[in-house]
């Protein structure tokens, strides 16, 4: 991963020998035909990675998409792009503040009243803030915002969408959080006490959700979307890191579809996976991962 990364995240990034940067045949959503009906809600869909995820499910033949974000204007553009990909998809645009209990609850209610079901919920909303600050130099507002968006927002989405996912008979029942390798970084150029720690809390929350609901059929995945030069990254990450952001906005979308198109990858529920990893190589590691309980937070003693 380069000198900007610390050894923990570098080890995770190198878990497999592959390093994909864009869609490849095994995760190409245009080669997938999702069952009908199949409804997906994407929170944080107005641009970048969220838009790429919406495109992927449109390519895969989703019958319904709920696109949510604070930026409705961006959602309109993504909706138009998805309709161009798949003219048959029904799309609902909903303004939602992921840090607001009432706003997320209203989004879940709108999803239920419009479609009557939900197969996949993707939590993509994220807040970074300036990346280089130490604890004593971090503005309190940045720490609070990162916690509210990255951690509390994931909790609120899970709270109100898990019941809808579980109630969907024959549904995929997949909750996907877009996390980051930064959750494992405590030193280095892009380590900071607000983004990284809040993303670590998000990952731990998803592990907890898996333990609480997997027996009811829920799959809770946390994925690293790859290194994507999004608007947020451009604004917050040191320019020296930009050269490492080589991945397409569509990579994470293809990986999400691969995870949720059927039940064959539910063994990854409660674990962390990177969209950069080759899907076939990852599947081949299944027995090793389960036997050693890998890809989860642990404390060595």
mmCIF file of N, CA, C and O in Angstrom, residues 152-191:
data_model
loop_
_atom_site.group_PDB
_atom_site.id
_atom_site.type_symbol
_atom_site.label_atom_id
_atom_site.label_comp_id
_atom_site.label_asym_id
_atom_site.label_seq_id
_atom_site.Cartn_x
_atom_site.Cartn_y
_atom_site.Cartn_z
ATOM 1 N N UNK A 152 -22.645 6.559 14.384
ATOM 2 C CA UNK A 152 -24.039 6.702 14.795
ATOM 3 C C UNK A 152 -24.968 6.521 13.595
ATOM 4 O O UNK A 152 -26.024 5.882 13.700
ATOM 5 N N UNK A 153 -24.580 7.043 12.434
ATOM 6 C CA UNK A 153 -25.403 6.896 11.235
ATOM 7 C C UNK A 153 -25.578 5.441 10.838
ATOM 8 O O UNK A 153 -26.657 5.029 10.392
ATOM 9 N N UNK A 154 -24.528 4.643 10.996
ATOM 10 C CA UNK A 154 -24.638 3.209 10.712
ATOM 11 C C UNK A 154 -25.574 2.544 11.706
ATOM 12 O O UNK A 154 -26.402 1.695 11.342
ATOM 13 N N UNK A 155 -25.485 2.947 12.971
ATOM 14 C CA UNK A 155 -26.397 2.412 13.987
ATOM 15 C C UNK A 155 -27.846 2.741 13.651
ATOM 16 O O UNK A 155 -28.726 1.859 13.702
ATOM 17 N N UNK A 156 -28.127 3.991 13.304
ATOM 18 C CA UNK A 156 -29.503 4.385 12.998
ATOM 19 C C UNK A 156 -30.037 3.639 11.784
ATOM 20 O O UNK A 156 -31.192 3.194 11.764
ATOM 21 N N UNK A 157 -29.200 3.497 10.768
ATOM 22 C CA UNK A 157 -29.626 2.765 9.575
ATOM 23 C C UNK A 157 -29.932 1.315 9.930
ATOM 24 O O UNK A 157 -30.953 0.757 9.507
ATOM 25 N N UNK A 158 -29.066 0.703 10.712
ATOM 26 C CA UNK A 158 -29.301 -0.681 11.130
ATOM 27 C C UNK A 158 -30.574 -0.789 11.965
ATOM 28 O O UNK A 158 -31.388 -1.707 11.766
ATOM 29 N N UNK A 159 -30.766 0.132 12.867
ATOM 30 C CA UNK A 159 -31.925 0.099 13.768
ATOM 31 C C UNK A 159 -33.240 0.073 12.996
ATOM 32 O O UNK A 159 -34.157 -0.698 13.329
ATOM 33 N N UNK A 160 -33.340 0.896 11.954
ATOM 34 C CA UNK A 160 -34.615 1.032 11.267
ATOM 35 C C UNK A 160 -34.741 0.170 10.006
ATOM 36 O O UNK A 160 -35.864 -0.058 9.532
ATOM 37 N N UNK A 161 -33.620 -0.311 9.480
ATOM 38 C CA UNK A 161 -33.700 -1.103 8.256
ATOM 39 C C UNK A 161 -33.595 -2.608 8.489
ATOM 40 O O UNK A 161 -34.080 -3.384 7.666
ATOM 41 N N UNK A 162 -32.980 -3.031 9.578
ATOM 42 C CA UNK A 162 -32.906 -4.469 9.846
ATOM 43 C C UNK A 162 -34.298 -5.100 9.916
ATOM 44 O O UNK A 162 -34.527 -6.166 9.321
ATOM 45 N N UNK A 163 -35.276 -4.489 10.595
ATOM 46 C CA UNK A 163 -36.611 -5.109 10.608
ATOM 47 C C UNK A 163 -37.205 -5.284 9.212
ATOM 48 O O UNK A 163 -37.866 -6.299 8.937
ATOM 49 N N UNK A 164 -36.977 -4.314 8.326
ATOM 50 C CA UNK A 164 -37.501 -4.415 6.962
ATOM 51 C C UNK A 164 -36.781 -5.500 6.174
ATOM 52 O O UNK A 164 -37.402 -6.267 5.427
ATOM 53 N N UNK A 165 -35.471 -5.590 6.348
ATOM 54 C CA UNK A 165 -34.703 -6.645 5.681
ATOM 55 C C UNK A 165 -35.167 -8.031 6.144
ATOM 56 O O UNK A 165 -35.379 -8.936 5.335
ATOM 57 N N UNK A 166 -35.336 -8.199 7.446
ATOM 58 C CA UNK A 166 -35.728 -9.499 7.984
ATOM 59 C C UNK A 166 -37.159 -9.876 7.610
ATOM 60 O O UNK A 166 -37.489 -11.058 7.493
ATOM 61 N N UNK A 167 -38.004 -8.869 7.424
ATOM 62 C CA UNK A 167 -39.409 -9.130 7.113
ATOM 63 C C UNK A 167 -39.640 -9.458 5.643
ATOM 64 O O UNK A 167 -40.743 -9.878 5.275
ATOM 65 N N UNK A 168 -38.628 -9.283 4.802
ATOM 66 C CA UNK A 168 -38.772 -9.539 3.370
ATOM 67 C C UNK A 168 -38.613 -11.021 3.085
ATOM 68 O O UNK A 168 -37.504 -11.551 3.107
ATOM 69 N N UNK A 169 -39.731 -11.684 2.819
ATOM 70 C CA UNK A 169 -39.719 -13.115 2.571
ATOM 71 C C UNK A 169 -38.934 -13.428 1.298
ATOM 72 O O UNK A 169 -39.180 -12.849 0.247
ATOM 73 N N UNK A 170 -37.964 -14.324 1.412
ATOM 74 C CA UNK A 170 -37.147 -14.697 0.269
ATOM 75 C C UNK A 170 -36.148 -13.640 -0.155
ATOM 76 O O UNK A 170 -35.524 -13.763 -1.211
ATOM 77 N N UNK A 171 -35.961 -12.613 0.661
ATOM 78 C CA UNK A 171 -35.059 -11.521 0.311
ATOM 79 C C UNK A 171 -33.606 -11.850 0.586
ATOM 80 O O UNK A 171 -33.283 -12.828 1.270
ATOM 81 N N UNK A 172 -32.721 -11.013 0.059
ATOM 82 C CA UNK A 172 -31.290 -11.221 0.267
ATOM 83 C C UNK A 172 -30.871 -10.955 1.710
ATOM 84 O O UNK A 172 -29.871 -11.486 2.189
ATOM 85 N N UNK A 173 -31.608 -10.065 2.403
ATOM 86 C CA UNK A 173 -31.363 -9.760 3.812
ATOM 87 C C UNK A 173 -29.908 -9.349 4.053
ATOM 88 O O UNK A 173 -29.254 -9.839 4.976
ATOM 89 N N UNK A 174 -29.405 -8.428 3.248
ATOM 90 C CA UNK A 174 -28.007 -8.005 3.348
ATOM 91 C C UNK A 174 -27.899 -6.545 3.787
ATOM 92 O O UNK A 174 -28.509 -5.662 3.181
ATOM 93 N N UNK A 175 -27.133 -6.324 4.832
ATOM 94 C CA UNK A 175 -26.777 -4.983 5.286
ATOM 95 C C UNK A 175 -25.288 -4.809 5.011
ATOM 96 O O UNK A 175 -24.468 -5.566 5.533
ATOM 97 N N UNK A 176 -24.946 -3.826 4.180
ATOM 98 C CA UNK A 176 -23.555 -3.623 3.773
ATOM 99 C C UNK A 176 -23.097 -2.238 4.226
ATOM 100 O O UNK A 176 -23.710 -1.229 3.859
ATOM 101 N N UNK A 177 -22.034 -2.187 4.998
ATOM 102 C CA UNK A 177 -21.433 -0.917 5.404
ATOM 103 C C UNK A 177 -20.163 -0.691 4.593
ATOM 104 O O UNK A 177 -19.310 -1.581 4.512
ATOM 105 N N UNK A 178 -20.063 0.467 3.983
ATOM 106 C CA UNK A 178 -18.837 0.824 3.267
ATOM 107 C C UNK A 178 -17.860 1.374 4.298
ATOM 108 O O UNK A 178 -18.009 2.486 4.793
ATOM 109 N N UNK A 179 -16.890 0.537 4.643
ATOM 110 C CA UNK A 179 -15.893 0.912 5.630
ATOM 111 C C UNK A 179 -14.609 1.357 4.964
ATOM 112 O O UNK A 179 -14.615 1.925 3.871
ATOM 113 N N UNK A 180 -13.483 1.066 5.603
ATOM 114 C CA UNK A 180 -12.195 1.499 5.062
ATOM 115 C C UNK A 180 -11.053 0.784 5.772
ATOM 116 O O UNK A 180 -11.157 0.436 6.961
ATOM 117 N N UNK A 181 -9.970 0.570 5.030
ATOM 118 C CA UNK A 181 -8.747 0.051 5.643
ATOM 119 C C UNK A 181 -8.213 0.996 6.717
ATOM 120 O O UNK A 181 -7.477 0.578 7.618
ATOM 121 N N UNK A 182 -8.602 2.270 6.629
ATOM 122 C CA UNK A 182 -8.142 3.238 7.621
ATOM 123 C C UNK A 182 -8.593 2.877 9.031
ATOM 124 O O UNK A 182 -8.008 3.342 10.012
ATOM 125 N N UNK A 183 -9.609 2.047 9.150
ATOM 126 C CA UNK A 183 -10.076 1.622 10.474
ATOM 127 C C UNK A 183 -8.977 0.907 11.249
ATOM 128 O O UNK A 183 -9.029 0.831 12.484
ATOM 129 N N UNK A 184 -7.971 0.367 10.544
ATOM 130 C CA UNK A 184 -6.905 -0.387 11.184
ATOM 131 C C UNK A 184 -5.634 0.437 11.364
ATOM 132 O O UNK A 184 -4.623 -0.077 11.838
ATOM 133 N N UNK A 185 -5.670 1.703 10.972
ATOM 134 C CA UNK A 185 -4.476 2.544 11.038
ATOM 135 C C UNK A 185 -4.474 3.394 12.300
ATOM 136 O O UNK A 185 -5.437 4.103 12.580
ATOM 137 N N UNK A 186 -3.384 3.324 13.054
ATOM 138 C CA UNK A 186 -3.217 4.183 14.226
ATOM 139 C C UNK A 186 -1.975 5.069 14.098
ATOM 140 O O UNK A 186 -1.662 5.840 15.003
ATOM 141 N N UNK A 187 -1.276 4.936 12.978
ATOM 142 C CA UNK A 187 -0.124 5.787 12.725
ATOM 143 C C UNK A 187 0.036 5.935 11.225
ATOM 144 O O UNK A 187 -0.577 5.221 10.437
ATOM 145 N N UNK A 188 0.861 6.894 10.828
ATOM 146 C CA UNK A 188 1.079 7.112 9.410
ATOM 147 C C UNK A 188 0.394 8.367 8.913
ATOM 148 O O UNK A 188 -0.336 9.048 9.631
ATOM 149 N N UNK A 189 0.609 8.656 7.636
ATOM 150 C CA UNK A 189 0.187 9.914 7.054
ATOM 151 C C UNK A 189 -1.324 10.131 7.093
ATOM 152 O O UNK A 189 -1.793 11.253 7.187
ATOM 153 N N UNK A 190 -2.107 9.056 6.991
ATOM 154 C CA UNK A 190 -3.556 9.259 6.954
ATOM 155 C C UNK A 190 -4.254 8.712 8.196
ATOM 156 O O UNK A 190 -5.456 8.453 8.187
ATOM 157 N N UNK A 191 -3.520 8.539 9.274
ATOM 158 C CA UNK A 191 -4.138 8.161 10.540
ATOM 159 C C UNK A 191 -4.597 9.423 11.262
ATOM 160 O O UNK A 191 -3.901 10.428 11.298
#
